[in-house]
mmCIF file of C-alpha atoms in Angstrom:
data_model
loop_
_atom_site.group_PDB
_atom_site.id
_atom_site.type_symbol
_atom_site.label_atom_id
_atom_site.label_comp_id
_atom_site.label_asym_id
_atom_site.label_seq_id
_atom_site.Cartn_x
_atom_site.Cartn_y
_atom_site.Cartn_z
ATOM 1 C CA MET A 1 0.085 -0.034 -0.056
ATOM 2 C CA ASN A 2 2.741 2.448 0.686
ATOM 3 C CA VAL A 3 4.377 1.854 -2.858
ATOM 4 C CA THR A 4 0.834 2.525 -4.384
ATOM 5 C CA LEU A 5 0.448 5.886 -2.162
ATOM 6 C CA SER A 6 4.237 6.715 -2.859
ATOM 7 C CA THR A 7 3.572 5.982 -6.720
ATOM 8 C CA LYS A 8 0.314 8.153 -6.675
ATOM 9 C CA LYS A 9 2.138 10.801 -4.933
ATOM 10 C CA ALA A 10 4.956 10.749 -7.686
ATOM 11 C CA LEU A 11 2.254 10.836 -10.343
ATOM 12 C CA ILE A 12 0.618 13.925 -8.697
ATOM 13 C CA LEU A 13 3.941 15.884 -8.486
ATOM 14 C CA GLN A 14 4.755 15.052 -12.030
ATOM 15 C CA ALA A 15 1.433 16.220 -13.267
ATOM 16 C CA ALA A 16 1.644 19.418 -11.273
ATOM 17 C CA ARG A 17 5.270 20.116 -12.931
ATOM 18 C CA ALA A 18 3.730 19.438 -16.068
ATOM 19 C CA ILE A 19 1.185 22.268 -15.390
ATOM 20 C CA GLY A 20 4.029 24.457 -14.266
ATOM 21 C CA ALA A 21 1.756 26.776 -12.359
ATOM 22 C CA GLN A 22 3.403 29.001 -9.463
ATOM 23 C CA LYS A 23 0.302 28.420 -7.233
ATOM 24 C CA PHE A 24 -2.244 25.692 -7.137
ATOM 25 C CA THR A 25 -6.090 27.162 -6.712
ATOM 26 C CA PRO A 26 -9.007 24.999 -7.264
ATOM 27 C CA ALA A 27 -8.579 25.464 -11.169
ATOM 28 C CA GLU A 28 -5.106 24.142 -11.109
ATOM 29 C CA LEU A 29 -6.041 21.275 -8.635
ATOM 30 C CA GLU A 30 -8.764 20.261 -11.060
ATOM 31 C CA GLN A 31 -6.237 20.256 -14.167
ATOM 32 C CA VAL A 32 -4.160 18.187 -12.139
ATOM 33 C CA ARG A 33 -7.051 15.861 -11.356
ATOM 34 C CA ARG A 34 -7.994 15.243 -14.979
ATOM 35 C CA ARG A 35 -4.433 14.958 -16.231
ATOM 36 C CA LEU A 36 -4.127 12.162 -13.953
ATOM 37 C CA ILE A 37 -7.078 10.571 -15.019
ATOM 38 C CA ALA A 38 -6.541 11.319 -18.668
ATOM 39 C CA GLU A 39 -2.819 9.762 -18.484
ATOM 40 C CA HIS A 40 -3.181 6.845 -15.801
ATOM 41 C CA GLY A 41 -7.033 6.116 -16.340
ATOM 42 C CA GLU A 42 -8.513 4.406 -13.328
ATOM 43 C CA GLU A 43 -5.127 4.459 -11.351
ATOM 44 C CA GLY A 44 -5.123 8.141 -11.919
ATOM 45 C CA LYS A 45 -8.362 8.737 -9.881
ATOM 46 C CA THR A 46 -7.943 10.997 -6.864
ATOM 47 C CA GLY A 47 -9.514 13.608 -5.096
ATOM 48 C CA ALA A 48 -8.664 17.314 -5.008
ATOM 49 C CA ASP A 49 -8.112 17.405 -1.567
ATOM 50 C CA TYR A 50 -5.490 14.539 -1.410
ATOM 51 C CA ILE A 51 -3.782 16.231 -4.443
ATOM 52 C CA ALA A 52 -3.866 19.620 -2.564
ATOM 53 C CA ASP A 53 -2.433 17.809 0.604
ATOM 54 C CA VAL A 54 0.176 16.144 -1.685
ATOM 55 C CA LEU A 55 1.330 19.378 -3.321
ATOM 56 C CA LYS A 56 1.428 21.196 -0.024
ATOM 57 C CA SER A 57 3.775 18.580 1.734
ATOM 58 C CA ALA A 58 5.962 18.896 -1.317
ATOM 59 C CA GLY A 59 6.111 22.577 -0.681
ATOM 60 C CA LEU A 60 4.424 24.056 -3.557
ATOM 61 C CA ARG A 61 1.879 26.878 -3.042
ATOM 62 C CA VAL A 62 -1.832 25.928 -2.666
ATOM 63 C CA VAL A 63 -4.297 28.791 -2.180
ATOM 64 C CA LEU A 64 -7.620 27.517 -1.132
ATOM 65 C CA SER A 65 -8.985 29.606 1.678
ATOM 66 C CA GLN A 66 -10.786 32.605 -0.150
ATOM 67 C CA GLN A 67 -11.502 30.330 -2.917
ATOM 68 C CA GLU A 68 -13.437 27.405 -0.969
ATOM 69 C CA GLU A 69 -15.450 30.305 0.870
ATOM 70 C CA ALA A 70 -16.477 31.522 -2.678
ATOM 71 C CA GLU A 71 -17.286 27.942 -4.047
ATOM 72 C CA GLU A 72 -19.412 27.168 -0.912
ATOM 73 C CA GLN A 73 -21.313 30.431 -1.225
ATOM 74 C CA TYR A 74 -21.909 30.639 -4.931
ATOM 75 C CA GLU A 75 -21.712 26.955 -5.814
ATOM 76 C CA GLU A 76 -24.715 27.015 -8.071
ATOM 77 C CA GLU A 77 -23.250 30.129 -9.595
ATOM 78 C CA PHE A 78 -20.251 28.269 -10.857
ATOM 79 C CA GLU A 79 -22.110 24.823 -11.621
ATOM 80 C CA ASP A 80 -21.596 23.636 -15.349
ATOM 81 C CA LEU A 81 -20.095 27.006 -16.321
ATOM 82 C CA LEU A 82 -17.355 25.883 -19.037
ATOM 83 C CA HIS A 83 -18.533 24.747 -22.484
ATOM 84 C CA PHE A 84 -16.774 25.042 -25.687
ATOM 85 C CA LYS A 85 -17.600 22.256 -27.876
ATOM 86 C CA THR A 86 -18.561 24.848 -30.573
ATOM 87 C CA LEU A 87 -17.692 28.432 -31.076
ATOM 88 C CA ALA A 88 -21.272 29.139 -30.013
ATOM 89 C CA ASP A 89 -20.827 27.507 -26.748
ATOM 90 C CA ALA A 90 -17.524 29.252 -25.954
ATOM 91 C CA GLU A 91 -19.066 32.492 -26.689
ATOM 92 C CA LEU A 92 -22.187 31.897 -24.125
ATOM 93 C CA SER A 93 -19.514 30.527 -21.715
ATOM 94 C CA ILE A 94 -17.962 33.664 -21.640
ATOM 95 C CA MET A 95 -20.993 35.649 -21.459
ATOM 96 C CA ARG A 96 -21.908 33.992 -18.258
ATOM 97 C CA LEU A 97 -18.234 34.245 -16.836
ATOM 98 C CA ASP A 98 -18.655 38.138 -17.775
ATOM 99 C CA GLU A 99 -22.152 38.262 -16.309
ATOM 100 C CA LEU A 100 -20.836 36.477 -13.064
ATOM 101 C CA MET A 101 -17.537 38.776 -12.917
ATOM 102 C CA ARG A 102 -19.529 42.105 -13.077
ATOM 103 C CA LYS A 103 -22.045 40.953 -10.524
ATOM 104 C CA PHE A 104 -19.613 39.632 -7.937
ATOM 105 C CA GLN A 105 -17.504 43.125 -8.710
ATOM 106 C CA ALA A 106 -20.659 44.906 -8.028
ATOM 107 C CA HIS A 107 -21.388 43.465 -4.616
ATOM 108 C CA GLY A 108 -17.410 43.814 -3.576
ATOM 109 C CA GLU A 109 -16.822 39.652 -3.748
ATOM 110 C CA ARG A 110 -13.272 39.680 -4.364
ATOM 111 C CA ALA A 111 -13.060 35.673 -3.839
ATOM 112 C CA ALA A 112 -16.146 35.140 -6.138
ATOM 113 C CA VAL A 113 -14.413 37.433 -8.894
ATOM 114 C CA GLU A 114 -11.098 35.641 -8.527
ATOM 115 C CA ARG A 115 -12.948 32.288 -8.975
ATOM 116 C CA VAL A 116 -14.788 33.684 -12.102
ATOM 117 C CA LEU A 117 -10.990 34.322 -13.150
ATOM 118 C CA ASN A 118 -9.752 31.023 -12.614
ATOM 119 C CA VAL A 119 -12.485 29.117 -14.182
ATOM 120 C CA ALA A 120 -11.744 31.277 -17.393
ATOM 121 C CA ARG A 121 -8.210 30.556 -16.885
ATOM 122 C CA LEU A 122 -9.123 26.864 -16.612
ATOM 123 C CA GLY A 123 -11.105 27.203 -19.862
ATOM 124 C CA LYS A 124 -8.169 28.813 -21.955
ATOM 125 C CA ARG A 125 -5.988 25.968 -20.740
ATOM 126 C CA ARG A 126 -8.318 23.286 -21.754
ATOM 127 C CA ALA A 127 -8.784 24.778 -24.989
ATOM 128 C CA GLU A 128 -5.047 25.086 -25.559
ATOM 129 C CA MET A 129 -4.550 21.292 -24.325
ATOM 130 C CA ILE A 130 -7.353 20.272 -26.847
ATOM 131 C CA SER A 131 -5.652 22.352 -29.782
ATOM 132 C CA ARG A 132 -2.489 20.512 -29.169
ATOM 133 C CA ASN A 133 -3.972 17.071 -28.996
ATOM 134 C CA PRO A 134 -2.912 15.254 -32.364
ATOM 135 C CA LYS A 135 -5.824 12.772 -32.132
ATOM 136 C CA VAL A 136 -8.218 15.517 -32.408
ATOM 137 C CA GLU A 137 -9.294 16.633 -35.896
ATOM 138 C CA PRO A 138 -7.716 19.504 -37.389
ATOM 139 C CA SER A 139 -10.803 21.835 -37.733
ATOM 140 C CA LYS A 140 -11.810 21.068 -34.056
ATOM 141 C CA ARG A 141 -8.227 21.834 -32.952
ATOM 142 C CA ALA A 142 -8.457 25.445 -35.203
ATOM 143 C CA GLU A 143 -11.540 26.138 -33.242
ATOM 144 C CA LYS A 144 -9.865 25.290 -29.735
ATOM 145 C CA ILE A 145 -6.903 27.677 -30.863
ATOM 146 C CA ASP A 146 -9.372 30.548 -31.372
ATOM 147 C CA ILE A 147 -11.320 29.598 -28.415
ATOM 148 C CA ALA A 148 -8.064 29.699 -26.184
ATOM 149 C CA ASN A 149 -7.398 33.212 -27.787
ATOM 150 C CA TRP A 150 -11.147 34.272 -26.922
ATOM 151 C CA PHE A 151 -10.417 33.530 -23.227
ATOM 152 C CA ARG A 152 -7.302 35.054 -23.156
ATOM 153 C CA ILE A 153 -8.689 38.129 -24.794
ATOM 154 C CA TRP A 154 -11.447 38.455 -22.069
ATOM 155 C CA LEU A 155 -8.892 37.693 -19.386
ATOM 156 C CA GLU A 156 -6.816 40.544 -20.568
ATOM 157 C CA THR A 157 -9.559 43.306 -21.419
ATOM 158 C CA PRO A 158 -13.190 42.145 -20.634
ATOM 159 C CA ASP A 159 -14.359 45.512 -21.378
ATOM 160 C CA ALA A 160 -13.585 45.368 -24.973
ATOM 161 C CA PHE A 161 -14.069 41.483 -25.481
ATOM 162 C CA PHE A 162 -17.502 41.597 -26.967
ATOM 163 C CA ASP A 163 -16.716 44.351 -29.460
ATOM 164 C CA TRP A 164 -13.697 42.558 -30.309
ATOM 165 C CA LEU A 165 -15.508 39.314 -30.668
ATOM 166 C CA ASP A 166 -18.002 41.051 -33.083
ATOM 167 C CA VAL A 167 -15.130 42.345 -35.298
ATOM 168 C CA ARG A 168 -13.208 38.927 -35.211
ATOM 169 C CA LYS A 169 -16.204 36.925 -36.488
ATOM 170 C CA GLN A 170 -16.571 39.273 -39.223
ATOM 171 C CA ALA A 171 -12.883 38.886 -40.308
ATOM 172 C CA PRO A 172 -12.360 37.131 -43.657
ATOM 173 C CA ASP A 173 -9.638 34.529 -41.840
ATOM 174 C CA PHE A 174 -12.203 33.723 -39.087
ATOM 175 C CA GLN A 175 -15.195 33.089 -42.058
ATOM 176 C CA ALA A 176 -12.793 31.060 -44.179
ATOM 177 C CA LYS A 177 -11.498 28.942 -41.226
ATOM 178 C CA PHE A 178 -15.088 28.414 -39.721
ATOM 179 C CA PRO A 179 -17.681 29.086 -42.365
ATOM 180 C CA GLN A 180 -20.361 26.997 -40.961
ATOM 181 C CA THR A 181 -20.219 28.874 -37.844
ATOM 182 C CA GLU A 182 -21.712 32.128 -39.508
ATOM 183 C CA SER A 183 -25.229 31.195 -38.669
ATOM 184 C CA GLU A 184 -24.231 29.630 -35.188
ATOM 185 C CA VAL A 185 -22.248 32.442 -33.651
#
């Protein structure tokens, strides 16, 4: 059993190093958890709390306190938030993130605002991971590259994002890459 635990700890630390985060918030812990499952199947399954404990004991920075509070207080708000199977899904997800961020900012809920930003960062990282996966068909990878860029731009300039997105969807290169999405998006 100690061999299994020691091996699982090693797998967690390896996955965390691959992600390369300077601090591990719930979004990064979820990314580690998903990576373990993706790379090691059933053997990789483990809870976020255990992952956090392993990372803390290895001296890595794990930041949960304000995040946990925001998660408990607004759990329904964050449920089922990230979707980007299509460009239209991604746009709706970012709209919802934007609405939540503005609502929480208006109420002075800094931890909840940070959680929204962490969810968006997670969305960006997931889209980037899919865009680099050679098993995914090239047209879907191209969509995920664009979607990752959407998340990046929203994170950097949320006030200008939707104007930028309208212009982006009208761009000739966008319409050439994604002709089927003109009516969807």
